[in-house]
Amino acid sequence: MSELRTDRLVLRGWRASDLDPWAAMNADPVVREYFPEVLTREQSEASVAGFQADLDRRGWGWWAVEIAATGEFIGFTGLDPVEEGMPFSGVEAGWRLARPAWGHGYATEAARAAVAYAFEGLGLAEVLAVTAAGNLRSRAVMSRLGMTRDPADDFDDPEIPEGPLRRSVLYRLRAPGTKVRRPGAR
Ligand SMILES: CC(C)(COP(=O)(O)OP(=O)(O)OC[C@H]1O[C@@H](n2cnc3c(N)ncnc32)[C@H](O)[C@@H]1OP(=O)(O)O)[C@@H](O)C(=O)NCCC(=O)NCCS
């Protein structure tokens, strides 16, 4: 599925015209507050190449998000396999929007479409989401999606250098109608 639509948004493949606003938002220290560093133009360009390659190869991943009514690019939302080396595995949902696009419900709306695709399109039983423990805005998106956090799943992200951003939280959402398997349960 190379494109998902919601009431207000289109999740789609990346275009050359996305590069400038994507690089600008990744150079914004507020957008990058819970990441170790802002990204250079080269890093932003390389990330887009990787995202599009994933979308081309498997049909899902980190989609560019635009406002349907105006065509304005506002950031990304999507799904990705959890990196190796994390203390859990699965597919995670994620989101990053340019600052003017915060506070409109766009991240939650886009993420709902991505999560629905994970369950209905990919048949996954669970979707995960991860963020720095202090990233309350992102955690609020997770809660609005109906995801829940078990404090026992909190972890130190091996990708993040020692420091206040390292402590991270894991949220989980089960597909409707599926049950959590507990050790020893039949
Ligand atoms: C994380 C991030 C995407 C959250 O964005 P957000 O705008 O706070 O989240 P939503 O899109 O769900 O919007 C919710 C807000 O829109 C408001 N809103 C306004 N109109 C709305 C509408 N029509 N429908 C729903 N919500 C609406 C809600 O009341 C809520 O406001 P609040 O924050 O004052 O409570 C954003 O902060 C971001 O890009 N951060 C930087 C990148 C990052 O950290 N990403 C996560 C890394 S894991």
PDB file of N, CA and C and ligand atoms in Angstrom, residues 8 25 30-35 76 93-98 101-109 130-132 135 137-142 144, ligand 1:
ATOM      1  N   ARG A   8      -8.336  14.175   6.731  1.00  0.00           N
ATOM      2  CA  ARG A   8      -7.634  15.426   6.428  1.00  0.00           C
ATOM      3  C   ARG A   8      -6.270  15.239   5.786  1.00  0.00           C
ATOM      4  N   MET A  25      12.594  20.920   9.074  1.00  0.00           N
ATOM      5  CA  MET A  25      12.044  20.460  10.362  1.00  0.00           C
ATOM      6  C   MET A  25      13.065  19.646  11.146  1.00  0.00           C
ATOM      7  N   VAL A  30      13.617  22.267  18.359  1.00  0.00           N
ATOM      8  CA  VAL A  30      12.411  21.901  19.126  1.00  0.00           C
ATOM      9  C   VAL A  30      11.857  20.578  18.618  1.00  0.00           C
ATOM     10  N   VAL A  31      11.825  20.406  17.305  1.00  0.00           N
ATOM     11  CA  VAL A  31      11.377  19.124  16.744  1.00  0.00           C
ATOM     12  C   VAL A  31      12.318  18.004  17.192  1.00  0.00           C
ATOM     13  N   ARG A  32      13.594  18.329  17.348  1.00  0.00           N
ATOM     14  CA  ARG A  32      14.595  17.315  17.691  1.00  0.00           C
ATOM     15  C   ARG A  32      14.923  17.304  19.191  1.00  0.00           C
ATOM     16  N   GLU A  33      14.054  17.890  19.999  1.00  0.00           N
ATOM     17  CA  GLU A  33      14.354  18.006  21.431  1.00  0.00           C
ATOM     18  C   GLU A  33      14.660  16.659  22.087  1.00  0.00           C
ATOM     19  N   TYR A  34      13.995  15.609  21.662  1.00  0.00           N
ATOM     20  CA  TYR A  34      14.172  14.308  22.326  1.00  0.00           C
ATOM     21  C   TYR A  34      15.039  13.359  21.507  1.00  0.00           C
ATOM     22  N   PHE A  35      15.845  13.936  20.605  1.00  0.00           N
ATOM     23  CA  PHE A  35      16.843  13.166  19.860  1.00  0.00           C
ATOM     24  C   PHE A  35      18.211  13.751  20.208  1.00  0.00           C
ATOM     25  N   PHE A  76       6.342  13.156   8.719  1.00  0.00           N
ATOM     26  CA  PHE A  76       6.184  11.734   8.415  1.00  0.00           C
ATOM     27  C   PHE A  76       5.450  10.981   9.518  1.00  0.00           C
ATOM     28  N   ALA A  93       5.281   1.947  15.336  1.00  0.00           N
ATOM     29  CA  ALA A  93       4.710   3.112  14.671  1.00  0.00           C
ATOM     30  C   ALA A  93       5.471   4.342  15.151  1.00  0.00           C
ATOM     31  N   GLY A  94       5.557   5.365  14.278  1.00  0.00           N
ATOM     32  CA  GLY A  94       6.259   6.580  14.673  1.00  0.00           C
ATOM     33  C   GLY A  94       5.733   7.779  13.906  1.00  0.00           C
ATOM     34  N   TRP A  95       6.122   8.984  14.353  1.00  0.00           N
ATOM     35  CA  TRP A  95       5.594  10.233  13.794  1.00  0.00           C
ATOM     36  C   TRP A  95       6.561  11.354  14.099  1.00  0.00           C
ATOM     37  N   ARG A  96       6.636  12.294  13.182  1.00  0.00           N
ATOM     38  CA  ARG A  96       7.435  13.512  13.381  1.00  0.00           C
ATOM     39  C   ARG A  96       6.843  14.586  12.471  1.00  0.00           C
ATOM     40  N   LEU A  97       6.399  15.657  13.072  1.00  0.00           N
ATOM     41  CA  LEU A  97       5.751  16.715  12.289  1.00  0.00           C
ATOM     42  C   LEU A  97       6.485  18.041  12.465  1.00  0.00           C
ATOM     43  N   ALA A  98       6.413  18.891  11.452  1.00  0.00           N
ATOM     44  CA  ALA A  98       6.934  20.252  11.562  1.00  0.00           C
ATOM     45  C   ALA A  98       6.115  21.000  12.615  1.00  0.00           C
ATOM     46  N   ALA A 101       2.513  22.195  12.430  1.00  0.00           N
ATOM     47  CA  ALA A 101       1.496  21.141  12.286  1.00  0.00           C
ATOM     48  C   ALA A 101       1.163  20.473  13.619  1.00  0.00           C
ATOM     49  N   TRP A 102       1.806  20.910  14.696  1.00  0.00           N
ATOM     50  CA  TRP A 102       1.459  20.361  16.013  1.00  0.00           C
ATOM     51  C   TRP A 102       0.149  20.979  16.487  1.00  0.00           C
ATOM     52  N   GLY A 103      -0.568  20.243  17.320  1.00  0.00           N
ATOM     53  CA  GLY A 103      -1.752  20.813  17.957  1.00  0.00           C
ATOM     54  C   GLY A 103      -3.016  20.776  17.114  1.00  0.00           C
ATOM     55  N   HIS A 104      -3.004  19.963  16.073  1.00  0.00           N
ATOM     56  CA  HIS A 104      -4.189  19.828  15.210  1.00  0.00           C
ATOM     57  C   HIS A 104      -4.731  18.402  15.177  1.00  0.00           C
ATOM     58  N   GLY A 105      -4.090  17.511  15.904  1.00  0.00           N
ATOM     59  CA  GLY A 105      -4.518  16.120  15.865  1.00  0.00           C
ATOM     60  C   GLY A 105      -4.011  15.357  14.650  1.00  0.00           C
ATOM     61  N   TYR A 106      -3.084  15.959  13.903  1.00  0.00           N
ATOM     62  CA  TYR A 106      -2.630  15.298  12.672  1.00  0.00           C
ATOM     63  C   TYR A 106      -1.819  14.029  12.952  1.00  0.00           C
ATOM     64  N   ALA A 107      -0.953  14.063  13.972  1.00  0.00           N
ATOM     65  CA  ALA A 107      -0.116  12.885  14.236  1.00  0.00           C
ATOM     66  C   ALA A 107      -0.989  11.690  14.611  1.00  0.00           C
ATOM     67  N   THR A 108      -1.955  11.926  15.475  1.00  0.00           N
ATOM     68  CA  THR A 108      -2.836  10.831  15.892  1.00  0.00           C
ATOM     69  C   THR A 108      -3.662  10.330  14.712  1.00  0.00           C
ATOM     70  N   GLU A 109      -4.156  11.259  13.907  1.00  0.00           N
ATOM     71  CA  GLU A 109      -4.978  10.863  12.751  1.00  0.00           C
ATOM     72  C   GLU A 109      -4.154  10.025  11.759  1.00  0.00           C
ATOM     73  N   VAL A 130       7.839   3.630  20.629  1.00  0.00           N
ATOM     74  CA  VAL A 130       8.950   3.864  21.540  1.00  0.00           C
ATOM     75  C   VAL A 130       9.287   5.346  21.529  1.00  0.00           C
ATOM     76  N   THR A 131       9.589   5.892  22.684  1.00  0.00           N
ATOM     77  CA  THR A 131      10.113   7.259  22.706  1.00  0.00           C
ATOM     78  C   THR A 131      10.894   7.492  23.989  1.00  0.00           C
ATOM     79  N   ALA A 132      11.652   8.593  24.002  1.00  0.00           N
ATOM     80  CA  ALA A 132      12.318   9.000  25.237  1.00  0.00           C
ATOM     81  C   ALA A 132      11.250   9.236  26.301  1.00  0.00           C
ATOM     82  N   ASN A 135       9.387  12.536  26.469  1.00  0.00           N
ATOM     83  CA  ASN A 135       8.677  13.057  25.293  1.00  0.00           C
ATOM     84  C   ASN A 135       7.164  12.892  25.477  1.00  0.00           C
ATOM     85  N   ARG A 137       4.608  14.688  24.553  1.00  0.00           N
ATOM     86  CA  ARG A 137       3.716  14.866  23.401  1.00  0.00           C
ATOM     87  C   ARG A 137       3.600  13.575  22.592  1.00  0.00           C
ATOM     88  N   SER A 138       4.726  12.909  22.421  1.00  0.00           N
ATOM     89  CA  SER A 138       4.674  11.655  21.672  1.00  0.00           C
ATOM     90  C   SER A 138       3.948  10.578  22.484  1.00  0.00           C
ATOM     91  N   ARG A 139       4.191  10.568  23.781  1.00  0.00           N
ATOM     92  CA  ARG A 139       3.486   9.604  24.633  1.00  0.00           C
ATOM     93  C   ARG A 139       1.976   9.851  24.615  1.00  0.00           C
ATOM     94  N   ALA A 140       1.592  11.123  24.488  1.00  0.00           N
ATOM     95  CA  ALA A 140       0.148  11.429  24.426  1.00  0.00           C
ATOM     96  C   ALA A 140      -0.458  10.869  23.144  1.00  0.00           C
ATOM     97  N   VAL A 141       0.298  10.919  22.048  1.00  0.00           N
ATOM     98  CA  VAL A 141      -0.194  10.301  20.801  1.00  0.00           C
ATOM     99  C   VAL A 141      -0.418   8.803  21.040  1.00  0.00           C
ATOM    100  N   MET A 142       0.563   8.171  21.686  1.00  0.00           N
ATOM    101  CA  MET A 142       0.450   6.730  21.960  1.00  0.00           C
ATOM    102  C   MET A 142      -0.812   6.435  22.780  1.00  0.00           C
ATOM    103  N   ARG A 144      -3.516   8.292  22.993  1.00  0.00           N
ATOM    104  CA  ARG A 144      -4.732   8.538  22.193  1.00  0.00           C
ATOM    105  C   ARG A 144      -5.017   7.386  21.240  1.00  0.00           C
TER     106      ARG A 144
HETATM  107  C1  LIG B   1       5.070  13.973  18.728  1.00  0.00           C
HETATM  108  C2  LIG B   1       4.263  14.927  17.839  1.00  0.00           C
HETATM  109  C3  LIG B   1       4.064  14.355  16.463  1.00  0.00           C
HETATM  110  C4  LIG B   1       2.920  15.177  18.533  1.00  0.00           C
HETATM  111  O1  LIG B   1       2.199  16.171  17.846  1.00  0.00           O
HETATM  112  P1  LIG B   1       0.829  16.733  18.463  1.00  0.00           P
HETATM  113  O2  LIG B   1       0.344  17.775  17.534  1.00  0.00           O
HETATM  114  O3  LIG B   1       1.037  17.067  19.889  1.00  0.00           O
HETATM  115  O4  LIG B   1      -0.134  15.461  18.445  1.00  0.00           O
HETATM  116  P2  LIG B   1      -1.513  15.284  17.668  1.00  0.00           P
HETATM  117  O5  LIG B   1      -1.311  15.472  16.237  1.00  0.00           O
HETATM  118  O6  LIG B   1      -2.103  14.032  18.148  1.00  0.00           O
HETATM  119  O7  LIG B   1      -2.375  16.538  18.155  1.00  0.00           O
HETATM  120  C5  LIG B   1      -2.945  16.566  19.441  1.00  0.00           C
HETATM  121  C6  LIG B   1      -3.246  18.000  19.823  1.00  0.00           C
HETATM  122  O8  LIG B   1      -4.035  18.605  18.780  1.00  0.00           O
HETATM  123  C7  LIG B   1      -5.233  19.152  19.375  1.00  0.00           C
HETATM  124  N1  LIG B   1      -6.263  19.216  18.314  1.00  0.00           N
HETATM  125  C8  LIG B   1      -6.636  20.355  17.686  1.00  0.00           C
HETATM  126  N2  LIG B   1      -7.535  20.100  16.742  1.00  0.00           N
HETATM  127  C9  LIG B   1      -7.752  18.759  16.755  1.00  0.00           C
HETATM  128  C10 LIG B   1      -8.574  17.899  16.013  1.00  0.00           C
HETATM  129  N3  LIG B   1      -9.355  18.363  15.028  1.00  0.00           N
HETATM  130  N4  LIG B   1      -8.537  16.583  16.276  1.00  0.00           N
HETATM  131  C11 LIG B   1      -7.762  16.105  17.251  1.00  0.00           C
HETATM  132  N5  LIG B   1      -6.946  16.876  17.993  1.00  0.00           N
HETATM  133  C12 LIG B   1      -6.940  18.205  17.751  1.00  0.00           C
HETATM  134  C13 LIG B   1      -5.483  18.264  20.551  1.00  0.00           C
HETATM  135  O9  LIG B   1      -6.334  18.872  21.491  1.00  0.00           O
HETATM  136  C14 LIG B   1      -4.073  18.101  21.097  1.00  0.00           C
HETATM  137  O10 LIG B   1      -3.696  19.292  21.727  1.00  0.00           O
HETATM  138  P3  LIG B   1      -2.813  19.346  23.078  1.00  0.00           P
HETATM  139  O11 LIG B   1      -1.429  18.942  22.698  1.00  0.00           O
HETATM  140  O12 LIG B   1      -2.902  20.774  23.476  1.00  0.00           O
HETATM  141  O13 LIG B   1      -3.449  18.390  24.025  1.00  0.00           O
HETATM  142  C15 LIG B   1       5.022  16.285  17.703  1.00  0.00           C
HETATM  143  O14 LIG B   1       5.179  16.857  18.967  1.00  0.00           O
HETATM  144  C16 LIG B   1       6.401  16.110  17.060  1.00  0.00           C
HETATM  145  O15 LIG B   1       6.527  16.003  15.846  1.00  0.00           O
HETATM  146  N6  LIG B   1       7.471  16.078  17.912  1.00  0.00           N
HETATM  147  C17 LIG B   1       8.823  16.000  17.421  1.00  0.00           C
HETATM  148  C18 LIG B   1       9.172  14.640  16.870  1.00  0.00           C
HETATM  149  C19 LIG B   1       9.045  13.546  17.905  1.00  0.00           C
HETATM  150  O16 LIG B   1       9.430  13.711  19.044  1.00  0.00           O
HETATM  151  N7  LIG B   1       8.468  12.432  17.449  1.00  0.00           N
HETATM  152  C20 LIG B   1       8.267  11.281  18.261  1.00  0.00           C
HETATM  153  C21 LIG B   1       9.538  10.571  18.439  1.00  0.00           C
HETATM  154  S1  LIG B   1       9.296   8.956  19.080  1.00  0.00           S
END
